[in-house]
Coordinates of C-alpha atoms in Angstrom, one line a residue:
Chain A
M1 CA 0.0 0.0 0.0
F2 CA 1.0 3.6 -0.4
I3 CA 0.2 6.8 1.7
A4 CA -1.7 9.6 -0.3
K5 CA -3.6 12.7 0.2
V6 CA -7.1 13.1 -1.3
I7 CA -6.9 16.2 -3.5
G8 CA -10.1 16.0 -5.6
N9 CA -12.7 13.9 -7.4
V10 CA -13.6 12.7 -10.8
V11 CA -17.1 12.4 -12.4
S12 CA -17.9 10.1 -15.1
T13 CA -21.4 9.5 -16.6
Q14 CA -20.6 7.3 -19.6
K15 CA -18.9 4.3 -17.9
I16 CA -18.7 0.5 -17.3
A17 CA -21.9 -0.5 -15.4
K18 CA -19.9 -1.8 -12.5
F19 CA -18.7 1.7 -11.8
R20 CA -22.3 3.0 -11.0
G21 CA -22.4 4.5 -7.6
M22 CA -18.7 4.5 -6.9
K23 CA -17.0 7.5 -5.6
L24 CA -13.9 8.2 -7.6
L25 CA -11.2 10.2 -5.8
L26 CA -8.1 11.8 -7.1
I27 CA -5.3 11.1 -4.8
Q28 CA -1.6 12.2 -4.6
P29 CA 0.8 9.5 -3.4
Y30 CA 3.4 10.4 -0.8
I31 CA 6.7 8.7 0.0
N32 CA 9.1 9.1 2.9
K33 CA 12.3 10.9 2.2
E34 CA 14.7 11.5 5.2
G35 CA 11.9 11.3 7.7
K36 CA 9.5 13.6 5.9
L37 CA 6.6 12.7 3.6
Q38 CA 6.9 14.2 0.1
I39 CA 4.9 14.1 -3.0
S40 CA 5.8 11.2 -5.3
G41 CA 5.2 13.0 -8.5
S42 CA 2.2 11.0 -9.7
S43 CA -1.6 11.1 -9.2
V44 CA -4.0 8.2 -9.2
V45 CA -7.8 7.8 -9.3
A46 CA -9.0 5.5 -6.7
V47 CA -12.4 4.2 -5.5
D48 CA -13.4 5.3 -2.1
G49 CA -13.8 2.3 0.1
V50 CA -13.9 4.0 3.6
G51 CA -15.8 7.4 3.3
A52 CA -12.7 9.6 2.7
G53 CA -12.9 13.2 1.7
V54 CA -10.7 15.9 0.1
G55 CA -7.7 16.9 2.2
E56 CA -7.6 13.6 4.2
C57 CA -4.5 11.4 4.4
V58 CA -5.2 7.8 3.3
L59 CA -3.9 4.4 2.5
F60 CA -4.6 2.8 -0.9
T61 CA -4.2 -0.6 -2.4
Q62 CA -3.3 -1.2 -6.1
G63 CA -3.7 -4.2 -8.5
S64 CA -6.0 -7.2 -8.2
S65 CA -6.2 -6.7 -4.5
A66 CA -8.1 -3.4 -5.2
R67 CA -11.1 -5.7 -6.0
L68 CA -11.3 -7.3 -2.5
T69 CA -13.3 -4.6 -0.7
P70 CA -17.1 -4.4 -0.5
A71 CA -17.3 -1.3 -2.6
T72 CA -15.2 -2.9 -5.5
K73 CA -16.0 -6.6 -5.5
D74 CA -15.5 -8.1 -9.1
A75 CA -15.4 -4.5 -10.6
P76 CA -12.6 -3.5 -13.2
V77 CA -10.9 -1.3 -10.6
D78 CA -7.1 -1.2 -9.9
A79 CA -7.0 1.3 -7.0
V80 CA -9.0 1.6 -3.8
I81 CA -8.7 3.5 -0.6
V82 CA -8.6 1.1 2.3
G83 CA -8.1 3.2 5.3
I84 CA -7.9 6.9 6.6
V85 CA -4.5 7.4 8.2
D86 CA -4.4 8.5 11.9
T87 CA -0.8 8.7 12.6
I88 CA 2.6 7.8 10.9
E89 CA 5.7 7.3 12.9
V90 CA 9.3 7.1 11.5
N91 CA 11.9 5.8 13.9
G92 CA 9.4 6.3 16.8
V93 CA 8.6 9.9 16.0
A94 CA 5.3 11.2 14.6
V95 CA 5.6 12.5 11.1
A96 CA 3.4 15.4 9.9
K97 CA 0.7 14.1 7.6
P98 CA 0.5 15.7 4.1
Chain B
M1 CA -7.1 4.1 -12.5
F2 CA -5.5 6.9 -14.3
I3 CA -6.8 9.8 -16.4
A4 CA -5.8 9.9 -20.0
K5 CA -6.6 11.5 -23.3
V6 CA -7.4 9.4 -26.4
I7 CA -4.9 10.4 -29.1
G8 CA -5.2 7.8 -31.8
N9 CA -5.7 4.2 -32.6
V10 CA -3.9 1.0 -33.5
V11 CA -4.9 -1.5 -36.2
S12 CA -3.6 -5.1 -36.1
T13 CA -4.8 -7.9 -38.4
Q14 CA -2.6 -10.7 -37.3
K15 CA -3.5 -11.1 -33.7
I16 CA -4.7 -13.3 -30.9
A17 CA -8.2 -14.6 -31.8
K18 CA -9.7 -13.0 -28.6
F19 CA -8.6 -9.5 -29.9
R20 CA -11.0 -9.7 -32.9
G21 CA -13.6 -6.9 -32.9
M22 CA -11.8 -4.9 -30.2
K23 CA -11.2 -1.2 -30.7
L24 CA -7.6 -0.5 -29.7
L25 CA -7.0 3.2 -28.7
L26 CA -3.6 4.9 -28.1
I27 CA -4.0 6.9 -24.9
Q28 CA -1.7 9.5 -23.2
P29 CA -1.9 9.3 -19.4
Y30 CA -2.1 12.5 -17.4
I31 CA -1.2 13.2 -13.8
N32 CA -2.0 16.1 -11.5
K33 CA 0.8 18.5 -10.8
E34 CA 0.2 21.6 -8.7
G35 CA -3.4 21.5 -9.6
K36 CA -3.1 21.1 -13.3
L37 CA -3.2 17.9 -15.4
Q38 CA 0.2 17.3 -17.2
I39 CA 1.3 14.5 -19.7
S40 CA 2.9 11.7 -17.7
G41 CA 5.5 11.0 -20.5
S42 CA 4.2 7.6 -21.4
S43 CA 1.5 6.2 -23.9
V44 CA -0.6 3.0 -23.6
V45 CA -2.7 1.0 -26.0
A46 CA -6.0 0.3 -24.2
V47 CA -9.2 -1.6 -25.3
D48 CA -12.2 0.8 -25.6
G49 CA -14.9 -0.4 -23.2
V50 CA -17.2 2.6 -23.3
G51 CA -17.3 4.1 -26.9
A52 CA -14.6 6.7 -26.4
G53 CA -13.2 8.6 -29.4
V54 CA -10.1 10.6 -30.3
G55 CA -9.7 13.8 -28.3
E56 CA -11.8 12.6 -25.3
C57 CA -10.7 12.5 -21.7
V58 CA -11.0 9.0 -20.2
L59 CA -10.4 6.9 -17.2
F60 CA -8.6 3.5 -17.7
T61 CA -7.8 0.5 -15.6
Q62 CA -4.7 -1.7 -15.9
G63 CA -3.6 -5.2 -14.8
S64 CA -5.8 -8.2 -14.3
S65 CA -8.9 -5.9 -13.6
A66 CA -8.8 -4.8 -17.2
R67 CA -10.4 -8.3 -18.0
L68 CA -13.5 -7.5 -16.0
T69 CA -15.4 -5.4 -18.6
P70 CA -18.0 -6.9 -21.1
A71 CA -15.5 -6.0 -23.9
T72 CA -12.5 -7.7 -22.4
K73 CA -13.7 -10.8 -20.6
D74 CA -11.0 -13.5 -20.4
A75 CA -8.9 -11.8 -23.0
P76 CA -5.2 -11.3 -22.8
V77 CA -5.7 -7.6 -22.2
D78 CA -3.8 -5.4 -19.6
A79 CA -5.5 -2.0 -20.2
V80 CA -9.1 -0.9 -20.7
I81 CA -11.0 2.3 -20.9
V82 CA -13.7 2.2 -18.2
G83 CA -15.2 5.8 -18.4
I84 CA -15.4 9.0 -20.2
V85 CA -14.5 11.8 -17.9
D86 CA -17.0 14.7 -17.5
T87 CA -15.3 16.8 -14.8
I88 CA -12.2 16.7 -12.6
E89 CA -12.0 18.8 -9.3
V90 CA -8.9 19.6 -7.4
N91 CA -9.6 21.0 -4.0
G92 CA -13.1 21.9 -5.1
V93 CA -12.1 23.7 -8.2
A94 CA -12.8 22.3 -11.7
V95 CA -9.5 21.6 -13.6
A96 CA -9.3 21.9 -17.4
K97 CA -9.4 18.5 -18.9
P98 CA -6.6 17.6 -21.4
Chain C
M1 CA -0.8 -3.0 -23.9
F2 CA 2.4 -1.3 -25.2
I3 CA 3.8 -1.0 -28.8
A4 CA 7.2 -2.5 -29.3
K5 CA 9.7 -3.5 -32.0
V6 CA 11.1 -7.0 -32.1
I7 CA 14.8 -6.6 -31.9
G8 CA 16.1 -10.1 -31.2
N9 CA 15.7 -13.4 -29.6
V10 CA 16.8 -15.3 -26.4
V11 CA 17.7 -18.8 -26.2
S12 CA 17.6 -20.9 -22.9
T13 CA 18.1 -24.6 -22.6
Q14 CA 18.0 -25.1 -18.9
K15 CA 14.5 -23.7 -18.1
I16 CA 11.1 -24.4 -16.4
A17 CA 9.4 -27.3 -18.4
K18 CA 6.4 -25.1 -19.4
F19 CA 8.8 -22.9 -21.5
R20 CA 9.6 -25.8 -23.8
G21 CA 8.9 -24.9 -27.5
M22 CA 8.1 -21.2 -26.6
K23 CA 9.8 -18.6 -28.9
L24 CA 11.3 -15.9 -26.7
L25 CA 11.7 -12.6 -28.4
L26 CA 13.6 -9.5 -27.2
I27 CA 11.5 -6.4 -27.7
Q28 CA 12.0 -2.7 -27.3
P29 CA 8.9 -0.9 -26.1
Y30 CA 7.9 2.4 -27.8
I31 CA 5.8 5.3 -26.5
N32 CA 4.4 8.3 -28.2
K33 CA 5.9 11.7 -27.7
E34 CA 4.6 14.7 -29.6
G35 CA 3.1 12.6 -32.4
K36 CA 6.1 10.3 -32.8
L37 CA 7.0 7.0 -31.5
Q38 CA 10.2 6.9 -29.4
I39 CA 12.1 4.2 -27.5
S40 CA 10.9 4.0 -23.9
G41 CA 14.4 3.1 -22.7
S42 CA 13.7 -0.4 -21.6
S43 CA 13.6 -3.9 -23.1
V44 CA 11.5 -6.9 -22.4
V45 CA 11.6 -10.7 -23.2
A46 CA 8.1 -11.7 -24.5
V47 CA 6.7 -15.0 -25.7
D48 CA 5.7 -14.9 -29.2
G49 CA 2.0 -15.6 -29.6
V50 CA 1.4 -14.5 -33.2
G51 CA 4.3 -15.6 -35.2
A52 CA 6.3 -12.3 -35.1
G53 CA 9.7 -11.8 -36.4
V54 CA 12.7 -9.5 -35.9
G55 CA 12.1 -5.9 -37.1
E56 CA 8.3 -6.2 -36.8
C57 CA 6.2 -3.7 -34.8
V58 CA 4.1 -5.5 -32.3
L59 CA 1.6 -5.1 -29.5
F60 CA 2.3 -6.9 -26.2
T61 CA 0.4 -7.7 -23.0
Q62 CA 2.0 -7.8 -19.5
G63 CA 1.1 -9.4 -16.1
S64 CA -1.3 -12.2 -15.5
S65 CA -3.2 -11.5 -18.7
A66 CA 0.0 -12.7 -20.6
R67 CA -1.1 -16.2 -19.6
L68 CA -4.3 -16.1 -21.6
T69 CA -3.1 -16.8 -25.0
P70 CA -3.0 -20.3 -26.6
A71 CA 0.9 -20.2 -26.5
T72 CA 1.2 -19.3 -22.8
K73 CA -1.7 -21.0 -21.0
D74 CA -0.9 -21.6 -17.3
A75 CA 2.8 -21.0 -17.9
P76 CA 4.9 -18.7 -15.7
V77 CA 5.0 -16.0 -18.3
D78 CA 4.5 -12.2 -17.7
A79 CA 4.8 -10.8 -21.3
V80 CA 3.4 -12.1 -24.6
I81 CA 3.1 -10.5 -28.1
V82 CA -0.6 -10.5 -29.0
G83 CA -0.6 -8.8 -32.3
I84 CA 1.4 -7.4 -35.3
V85 CA 0.8 -3.8 -35.8
D86 CA -0.4 -2.7 -39.2
T87 CA -1.0 1.0 -38.7
I88 CA -0.9 3.6 -35.8
E89 CA -2.7 6.8 -36.1
V90 CA -2.3 9.9 -33.8
N91 CA -5.0 12.5 -34.3
G92 CA -6.0 11.0 -37.6
V93 CA -2.6 11.0 -39.1
A94 CA -0.6 7.8 -39.7
V95 CA 2.5 7.6 -37.6
A96 CA 5.7 5.9 -39.0
K97 CA 6.2 2.5 -37.2
P98 CA 9.5 2.0 -35.5
Chain D
M1 CA 10.8 -9.6 -3.8
F2 CA 12.7 -6.6 -2.6
I3 CA 14.9 -5.9 0.4
A4 CA 13.8 -3.2 2.7
K5 CA 14.4 -1.5 6.0
V6 CA 11.5 -1.1 8.5
I7 CA 11.5 2.6 9.3
G8 CA 8.2 3.1 11.0
N9 CA 4.5 2.3 11.4
V10 CA 1.1 3.6 10.2
V11 CA -2.1 3.6 12.3
S12 CA -5.5 3.8 10.8
T13 CA -8.7 3.4 12.7
Q14 CA -11.3 3.9 9.9
K15 CA -10.5 1.1 7.6
I16 CA -11.7 -1.9 5.6
A17 CA -12.9 -4.5 8.0
K18 CA -10.2 -7.0 6.8
F19 CA -7.4 -4.7 7.9
R20 CA -8.5 -5.1 11.6
G21 CA -5.6 -6.4 13.7
M22 CA -3.0 -6.0 10.9
K23 CA 0.4 -4.4 11.8
L24 CA 1.1 -1.8 9.0
L25 CA 4.8 -1.1 8.7
L26 CA 6.4 1.8 6.7
I27 CA 9.3 0.4 4.8
Q28 CA 12.1 1.7 2.7
P29 CA 13.1 -0.5 -0.2
Y30 CA 16.9 -0.9 -0.9
I31 CA 18.5 -2.0 -4.2
N32 CA 22.1 -3.1 -4.9
K33 CA 24.4 -0.7 -6.6
E34 CA 28.0 -1.6 -7.2
G35 CA 28.0 -4.1 -4.3
K36 CA 26.3 -1.8 -1.8
L37 CA 22.7 -1.6 -0.7
Q38 CA 21.4 1.9 -1.4
I39 CA 17.8 3.5 -0.8
S40 CA 15.7 3.1 -3.8
G41 CA 14.0 6.4 -3.2
S42 CA 10.5 5.2 -2.5
S43 CA 8.6 4.0 0.6
V44 CA 5.8 1.4 0.9
V45 CA 3.3 0.4 3.6
A46 CA 3.4 -3.4 4.2
V47 CA 1.5 -5.7 6.4
D48 CA 3.9 -7.5 8.9
G49 CA 3.7 -11.2 8.2
V50 CA 6.6 -12.4 10.3
G51 CA 6.9 -10.2 13.5
A52 CA 9.3 -7.6 12.2
G53 CA 10.2 -4.4 14.1
V54 CA 11.5 -0.9 13.3
G55 CA 15.2 -1.0 12.1
E56 CA 15.2 -4.5 10.9
C57 CA 16.1 -5.6 7.3
V58 CA 13.3 -7.5 5.7
L59 CA 12.1 -9.1 2.5
F60 CA 8.7 -8.1 1.1
T61 CA 6.4 -9.4 -1.7
Q62 CA 4.1 -7.2 -3.8
G63 CA 1.0 -7.7 -5.9
S64 CA -1.5 -10.6 -5.7
S65 CA 1.1 -12.8 -4.0
A66 CA 0.9 -10.5 -1.1
R67 CA -2.4 -12.1 -0.2
L68 CA -0.8 -15.6 0.3
T69 CA 0.3 -15.3 3.8
P70 CA -1.6 -16.4 6.9
A71 CA -1.8 -12.7 7.9
T72 CA -3.2 -11.4 4.7
K73 CA -5.5 -14.2 3.3
D74 CA -8.2 -12.7 1.0
A75 CA -7.5 -9.1 2.3
P76 CA -7.2 -6.2 -0.1
V77 CA -3.5 -6.0 0.6
D78 CA -0.7 -5.4 -2.1
A79 CA 2.5 -5.6 0.0
V80 CA 3.5 -7.9 2.9
I81 CA 6.8 -8.6 4.7
V82 CA 7.6 -12.3 4.3
G83 CA 11.0 -12.6 5.9
I84 CA 13.6 -11.0 8.2
V85 CA 17.0 -10.9 6.3
D86 CA 20.0 -12.6 8.2
T87 CA 22.7 -12.1 5.5
I88 CA 23.0 -10.8 2.1
E89 CA 26.0 -11.8 -0.1
V90 CA 27.1 -10.2 -3.3
N91 CA 29.6 -12.2 -5.3
G92 CA 30.5 -14.3 -2.3
V93 CA 31.0 -11.3 0.1
A94 CA 28.6 -10.3 2.8
V95 CA 27.1 -7.0 2.3
A96 CA 26.3 -4.5 5.2
K97 CA 22.6 -4.6 5.9
P98 CA 20.8 -1.2 5.8
Chain E
M1 CA 10.3 -11.5 -18.5
F2 CA 13.6 -9.7 -18.0
I3 CA 17.2 -10.7 -18.5
A4 CA 19.3 -10.5 -15.3
K5 CA 22.6 -11.5 -13.8
V6 CA 22.8 -13.5 -10.7
I7 CA 25.0 -11.5 -8.3
G8 CA 24.4 -13.0 -4.8
N9 CA 22.0 -14.5 -2.3
V10 CA 19.8 -13.7 0.6
V11 CA 19.4 -15.7 3.7
S12 CA 16.4 -15.5 6.0
T13 CA 15.6 -17.7 8.9
Q14 CA 12.5 -16.0 10.4
K15 CA 10.1 -16.2 7.4
I16 CA 6.7 -17.3 6.1
A17 CA 6.5 -21.1 6.2
K18 CA 6.0 -21.5 2.5
F19 CA 9.5 -20.0 2.0
R20 CA 11.3 -22.9 3.6
G21 CA 13.7 -24.6 1.4
M22 CA 13.6 -21.9 -1.2
K23 CA 16.9 -20.5 -2.6
L24 CA 16.7 -16.7 -2.8
L25 CA 19.0 -15.1 -5.3
L26 CA 19.8 -11.4 -5.6
I27 CA 19.7 -10.6 -9.3
Q28 CA 20.5 -7.5 -11.4
P29 CA 18.1 -6.9 -14.2
Y30 CA 19.7 -5.9 -17.6
I31 CA 18.1 -4.0 -20.5
N32 CA 19.2 -3.7 -24.2
K33 CA 20.5 -0.2 -25.1
E34 CA 21.8 0.3 -28.7
G35 CA 22.6 -3.4 -29.0
K36 CA 24.3 -3.8 -25.7
L37 CA 23.1 -5.2 -22.4
Q38 CA 23.3 -2.6 -19.6
I39 CA 22.4 -2.6 -15.9
S40 CA 18.8 -1.3 -15.4
G41 CA 19.7 0.3 -12.1
S42 CA 17.6 -1.9 -9.9
S43 CA 18.0 -5.3 -8.0
V44 CA 15.5 -7.9 -7.3
V45 CA 15.3 -11.0 -5.0
A46 CA 14.0 -14.0 -7.0
V47 CA 13.3 -17.6 -6.0
D48 CA 15.6 -20.0 -8.0
G49 CA 13.4 -22.2 -10.1
V50 CA 16.2 -23.7 -12.4
G51 CA 19.3 -24.3 -10.3
A52 CA 21.1 -21.0 -11.2
G53 CA 24.3 -19.8 -9.6
V54 CA 26.1 -16.5 -8.9
G55 CA 27.5 -15.1 -12.2
E56 CA 24.9 -16.8 -14.5
C57 CA 22.7 -14.9 -17.0
V58 CA 19.1 -15.8 -16.3
L59 CA 15.4 -15.0 -17.4
F60 CA 13.0 -14.2 -14.6
T61 CA 9.2 -13.7 -14.3
Q62 CA 7.5 -11.2 -12.0
G63 CA 3.9 -10.9 -10.6
S64 CA 1.4 -13.7 -10.2
S65 CA 3.0 -15.7 -12.9
A66 CA 5.9 -16.1 -10.5
R67 CA 3.8 -18.6 -8.5
L68 CA 3.4 -21.1 -11.6
T69 CA 6.7 -23.0 -11.2
P70 CA 7.1 -26.2 -9.2
A71 CA 9.4 -24.4 -6.7
T72 CA 7.0 -21.5 -6.0
K73 CA 3.4 -23.0 -6.3
D74 CA 1.0 -21.1 -4.1
A75 CA 3.7 -19.2 -2.2
P76 CA 3.8 -15.5 -1.6
V77 CA 6.5 -15.0 -4.1
D78 CA 6.5 -12.3 -6.9
A79 CA 9.8 -13.0 -8.7
V80 CA 11.2 -16.4 -9.9
I81 CA 14.1 -17.4 -12.3
V82 CA 12.6 -19.5 -15.1
G83 CA 15.6 -20.1 -17.3
I84 CA 19.3 -19.8 -17.7
V85 CA 20.3 -17.9 -20.8
D86 CA 22.4 -19.5 -23.4
T87 CA 22.5 -16.8 -26.1
I88 CA 21.0 -13.5 -26.8
E89 CA 20.8 -12.1 -30.3
V90 CA 20.0 -8.5 -31.4
N91 CA 19.2 -8.1 -35.1
G92 CA 20.9 -11.4 -35.8
V93 CA 24.1 -10.8 -34.0
A94 CA 25.1 -12.4 -30.7
V95 CA 25.3 -10.0 -27.7
A96 CA 27.7 -10.4 -24.9
K97 CA 25.9 -11.7 -21.9
P98 CA 26.4 -9.7 -18.6

């Protein structure tokens, strides 16, 4: 999984039937560099599996495992938000969330 | 999933039988940088699962999940267009589509 | 899928039994930049699923979907050539194949 | 698999039910360059499958295979720690672990 | 698949039960650039499926397909060596193996 910040959302009307009712969030993955979280330089569209909102720090899963949440079962989905991050610690010290 | 722009198409006559009748589109993935969508510097050939055309902004799925649309069932496909994007919002503000 | 040019081949005698009889081609993936196909800077060994030869422009599939061709069924294969490319069009104009 | 160092942990309360009870570790992948292990420049959140702790050098698995440990069975997980590394040898010489 | 050179090995005692008895090799992937094989700048830990040794040039498979060899069946493995490379030809000319 990777850590990301929810930065927006995507709306699509003409889409595969299994996407109906799914909330599609635009997320910005973060990686740790020298004890600080920094933007990885990419962005992903993930299905919201936990009720996340813009500005929140989340954990997301990619690949076939993204189909194993109640919100994404058997859907052609390759990225899903699986948790809202409360705290991140590096070497025992809390890191500021993005 | 990732956001992409449909920029062209690919024709192949000599191919795996399961590709017969599939529309193969050349797409250019976009990522968000500082609130704007920018070319990610790659290009992908994706099966069209929603009736997309050149110039449209789409959402595509990669990996094993790309086989879970009606157009790609059980086919040796690793990328499929799953939706046509209507709007993208970053921090509550609509972003110009590519 | 990605577009690639077949540049050579690989021979292996001591190998997993399921690879027996497979033709292994060395391919060079191409991506589209500003309307032209350019080398992506990587190279892949793919099983030939369509009778491709050195110098040809092909389409290949990666990941678990690479096992879904007659030539690769249930084999420990992660890349397969699924088509020989006839034409590529970007914005309605034919692009020179690599 | 890749070699990584455990550098911290992530806590999430609001999450997919299948993540309950899982220990989520922040890990820093390492790659070999000229006989030395160096930071790859990324970071991953992996489920702990072996009882690893901060500061330890571990081996982790990504993708669908990450669901094949007792700790991650059928969960929407794409990275899991599968072993604690004792020694790494390059060309017959032990390499300092990160 | 990718071409790689076996450069070392990794030992882990505390590990997932399914890893018992597996030989874990450290490999350095190579890609083709202008007709020569060059280090790709990464390193991977792969299960040995063919009896490879340090210094040998091998072919390896990644992802879910890595579980489809006798040595890796149903194990949480994402990389396996599937063949020892005898010869590599680019445009009909043999290339020096790494």
